[in-house]
Amino acid sequence: MITTVKIFFITGLIILFFACNQNNNERLSDNGNCKTDSIDIANYKKQIIVTLDSFNIAAAKADFEKYFSYFTDDAVFIGTDAAENWNIENYKVWAKPYFDKRKTWEFKSIERHIYFDETRNTAWFDELLNTKMKICRGSGVLIRRGKEWKIRQYVLSMTIPNSCTDTVIKIKATIENEIINERSKKH
């Protein structure tokens, strides 16, 4: 009888081991149950969606402290102007007057894609945003800190329909030629 119990116990452990390791995306959770990366990814995507939506809401409500709480201490913000490449402290200095005057921006995501590295601690995203500038593209990198996702880099770009490219180039050429010449000398 004892031998039969041992055989069933060992057989059960072997089945559990193989069931949880049937492909590289599965592993044992802390309580010994199978837990797949797809479940983690789905949960992490939900967390990131909440983070990015809350980030945009904080901007729309001119909540300076809340808005900047979504960034890491070493974050970088890259805006639509070629000169807008700021570390987080410089971005705060630039943004503070807009938040103080409650003249901030309202961005609403209309399409979003989220991707992860193999550790599931780093994610990157791109999204189309409905803004007062019409459609813009937000993109960036988030890192997981404990149970929170923080923005390490954010890039805001204006979209230009291909049919309008020549017109836009003519409009910005004078200004950006100066920047190109100035930056080319430094590089």
Short mmCIF file of C-alpha atoms in Angstrom, two decimals:
data_model
loop_
_atom_site.label_atom_id
_atom_site.label_comp_id
_atom_site.label_asym_id
_atom_site.label_seq_id
_atom_site.Cartn_x
_atom_site.Cartn_y
_atom_site.Cartn_z
CA MET A 1 0.00 0.00 0.00
CA ILE A 2 2.75 2.49 0.93
CA THR A 3 4.60 1.73 -2.29
CA THR A 4 1.47 2.46 -4.33
CA VAL A 5 1.02 5.82 -2.54
CA LYS A 6 4.65 6.71 -3.24
CA ILE A 7 4.25 5.79 -6.91
CA PHE A 8 1.11 7.96 -7.23
CA PHE A 9 2.84 10.84 -5.41
CA ILE A 10 5.96 10.67 -7.60
CA THR A 11 3.83 10.26 -10.73
CA GLY A 12 1.81 13.32 -9.74
CA LEU A 13 4.97 15.39 -9.25
CA ILE A 14 6.30 14.29 -12.63
CA ILE A 15 3.01 15.20 -14.34
CA LEU A 16 2.99 18.60 -12.61
CA PHE A 17 6.61 19.22 -13.64
CA PHE A 18 5.98 18.38 -17.29
CA ALA A 19 2.66 20.22 -17.41
CA CYS A 20 4.28 23.41 -16.18
CA ASN A 21 7.28 23.05 -18.44
CA GLN A 22 5.60 22.00 -21.67
CA ASN A 23 6.96 25.13 -23.36
CA ASN A 24 9.46 27.85 -22.53
CA ASN A 25 6.74 30.38 -21.70
CA GLU A 26 5.50 28.55 -18.62
CA ARG A 27 6.88 28.19 -15.11
CA LEU A 28 5.79 27.35 -11.56
CA SER A 29 4.32 30.18 -9.54
CA ASP A 30 5.07 30.64 -5.84
CA ASN A 31 2.23 28.31 -4.86
CA GLY A 32 3.31 25.52 -7.25
CA ASN A 33 0.62 26.15 -9.88
CA CYS A 34 1.37 26.70 -13.56
CA LYS A 35 1.56 30.36 -14.44
CA THR A 36 2.11 31.44 -18.03
CA ASP A 37 3.88 34.52 -19.29
CA SER A 38 0.79 35.34 -21.31
CA ILE A 39 -1.08 35.93 -18.04
CA ASP A 40 1.74 38.18 -16.82
CA ILE A 41 1.78 40.06 -20.12
CA ALA A 42 -1.98 40.59 -20.07
CA ASN A 43 -1.81 41.92 -16.49
CA TYR A 44 1.20 44.10 -17.26
CA LYS A 45 -0.51 45.51 -20.36
CA LYS A 46 -3.55 46.42 -18.25
CA GLN A 47 -1.27 48.14 -15.71
CA ILE A 48 0.53 50.06 -18.44
CA ILE A 49 -2.75 51.12 -20.06
CA VAL A 50 -3.94 52.46 -16.69
CA THR A 51 -0.58 54.19 -16.16
CA LEU A 52 -0.57 55.90 -19.58
CA ASP A 53 -4.25 56.88 -19.39
CA SER A 54 -3.79 58.25 -15.84
CA PHE A 55 -0.66 60.10 -16.98
CA ASN A 56 -2.69 61.82 -19.73
CA ILE A 57 -5.55 62.59 -17.34
CA ALA A 58 -3.12 64.18 -14.86
CA ALA A 59 -1.85 66.45 -17.64
CA ALA A 60 -5.39 67.40 -18.68
CA LYS A 61 -6.25 68.23 -15.06
CA ALA A 62 -3.02 70.25 -14.66
CA ASP A 63 -1.97 68.05 -11.72
CA PHE A 64 1.78 68.71 -11.76
CA GLU A 65 2.73 66.36 -8.91
CA LYS A 66 0.62 63.48 -10.20
CA TYR A 67 1.77 63.92 -13.80
CA PHE A 68 5.46 63.87 -12.91
CA SER A 69 5.00 60.93 -10.51
CA TYR A 70 4.66 58.68 -13.57
CA PHE A 71 8.27 59.34 -14.61
CA THR A 72 11.46 57.75 -13.29
CA ASP A 73 14.00 60.07 -11.68
CA ASP A 74 16.25 59.68 -14.73
CA ALA A 75 13.50 60.04 -17.34
CA VAL A 76 13.88 61.87 -20.64
CA PHE A 77 11.11 63.76 -22.43
CA ILE A 78 11.43 64.43 -26.16
CA GLY A 79 8.89 66.86 -27.59
CA THR A 80 7.78 67.85 -31.06
CA ASP A 81 10.34 70.66 -31.43
CA ALA A 82 13.91 69.61 -32.28
CA ALA A 83 15.13 71.55 -29.23
CA GLU A 84 12.87 69.62 -26.84
CA ASN A 85 15.11 66.86 -25.48
CA TRP A 86 14.99 67.25 -21.71
CA ASN A 87 15.98 65.31 -18.65
CA ILE A 88 13.08 65.16 -16.22
CA GLU A 89 14.23 68.14 -14.13
CA ASN A 90 14.52 70.40 -17.18
CA TYR A 91 11.15 69.18 -18.44
CA LYS A 92 9.59 70.09 -15.08
CA VAL A 93 11.02 73.61 -15.35
CA TRP A 94 9.61 73.96 -18.87
CA ALA A 95 6.20 72.51 -17.96
CA LYS A 96 5.64 74.21 -14.57
CA PRO A 97 4.26 77.51 -15.95
CA TYR A 98 1.71 75.64 -18.07
CA PHE A 99 0.54 73.62 -15.06
CA ASP A 100 0.46 76.75 -12.85
CA LYS A 101 -1.72 78.58 -15.42
CA ARG A 102 -3.79 75.42 -15.97
CA LYS A 103 -2.95 75.68 -19.69
CA THR A 104 -1.90 72.08 -20.13
CA TRP A 105 -2.71 69.55 -22.82
CA GLU A 106 -5.32 66.87 -23.27
CA PHE A 107 -4.20 63.73 -25.07
CA LYS A 108 -6.49 60.76 -25.63
CA SER A 109 -5.15 57.51 -26.97
CA ILE A 110 -6.98 56.27 -30.06
CA GLU A 111 -4.64 53.35 -30.78
CA ARG A 112 -1.91 51.81 -28.63
CA HIS A 113 0.66 49.01 -28.97
CA ILE A 114 2.69 47.66 -26.04
CA TYR A 115 5.73 45.36 -26.19
CA PHE A 116 7.96 43.69 -23.58
CA ASP A 117 11.52 42.48 -23.30
CA GLU A 118 12.18 38.90 -22.17
CA THR A 119 12.43 39.90 -18.47
CA ARG A 120 8.98 41.58 -18.51
CA ASN A 121 10.57 44.44 -16.55
CA THR A 122 10.92 46.77 -19.55
CA ALA A 123 8.14 47.70 -21.95
CA TRP A 124 7.90 50.07 -24.85
CA PHE A 125 4.84 51.49 -26.52
CA ASP A 126 3.64 53.56 -29.39
CA GLU A 127 0.24 55.17 -29.67
CA LEU A 128 -1.77 57.55 -31.75
CA LEU A 129 -3.18 60.43 -29.74
CA ASN A 130 -6.11 62.76 -30.38
CA THR A 131 -4.77 66.22 -29.43
CA LYS A 132 -5.39 69.88 -30.23
CA MET A 133 -2.60 69.39 -32.80
CA LYS A 134 -4.79 66.67 -34.33
CA ILE A 135 -3.16 63.23 -34.46
CA CYS A 136 0.15 62.95 -32.66
CA ARG A 137 2.24 59.89 -31.88
CA GLY A 138 3.37 59.16 -28.36
CA SER A 139 6.02 56.53 -27.80
CA GLY A 140 8.28 55.58 -25.00
CA VAL A 141 9.86 53.15 -22.61
CA LEU A 142 8.52 52.07 -19.24
CA ILE A 143 10.24 50.07 -16.53
CA ARG A 144 8.62 48.05 -13.80
CA ARG A 145 9.48 49.19 -10.28
CA GLY A 146 7.86 46.80 -7.85
CA LYS A 147 4.19 46.78 -8.81
CA GLU A 148 4.33 50.08 -10.71
CA TRP A 149 5.30 50.97 -14.25
CA LYS A 150 7.27 54.21 -14.63
CA ILE A 151 8.02 56.16 -17.80
CA ARG A 152 11.76 56.31 -18.47
CA GLN A 153 11.48 57.93 -21.90
CA TYR A 154 8.58 59.66 -23.62
CA VAL A 155 8.61 60.91 -27.21
CA LEU A 156 5.84 63.07 -28.65
CA SER A 157 5.73 63.49 -32.43
CA MET A 158 3.33 65.23 -34.75
CA THR A 159 2.18 63.09 -37.63
CA ILE A 160 2.35 64.44 -41.16
CA PRO A 161 0.26 62.87 -43.92
CA ASN A 162 2.57 61.83 -46.75
CA SER A 163 0.60 63.99 -49.18
CA CYS A 164 1.50 67.09 -47.11
CA THR A 165 5.20 66.38 -46.62
CA ASP A 166 6.50 68.80 -49.27
CA THR A 167 4.37 71.64 -47.91
CA VAL A 168 5.50 71.00 -44.33
CA ILE A 169 9.16 70.83 -45.37
CA LYS A 170 8.85 74.25 -47.01
CA ILE A 171 7.28 75.70 -43.87
CA LYS A 172 9.94 74.41 -41.47
CA ALA A 173 13.03 74.52 -43.72
CA THR A 174 14.32 77.95 -42.68
CA ILE A 175 14.06 77.26 -38.96
CA GLU A 176 15.40 73.72 -39.10
CA ASN A 177 18.24 74.50 -41.50
CA GLU A 178 19.68 76.70 -38.74
CA ILE A 179 19.37 73.85 -36.24
CA ILE A 180 20.94 71.39 -38.68
CA ASN A 181 23.91 73.71 -39.29
CA GLU A 182 24.38 74.43 -35.58
CA ARG A 183 24.14 70.79 -34.48
CA SER A 184 26.27 69.50 -37.35
CA LYS A 185 29.18 71.65 -36.11
CA LYS A 186 28.93 70.06 -32.64
CA HIS A 187 28.68 66.51 -33.91
#
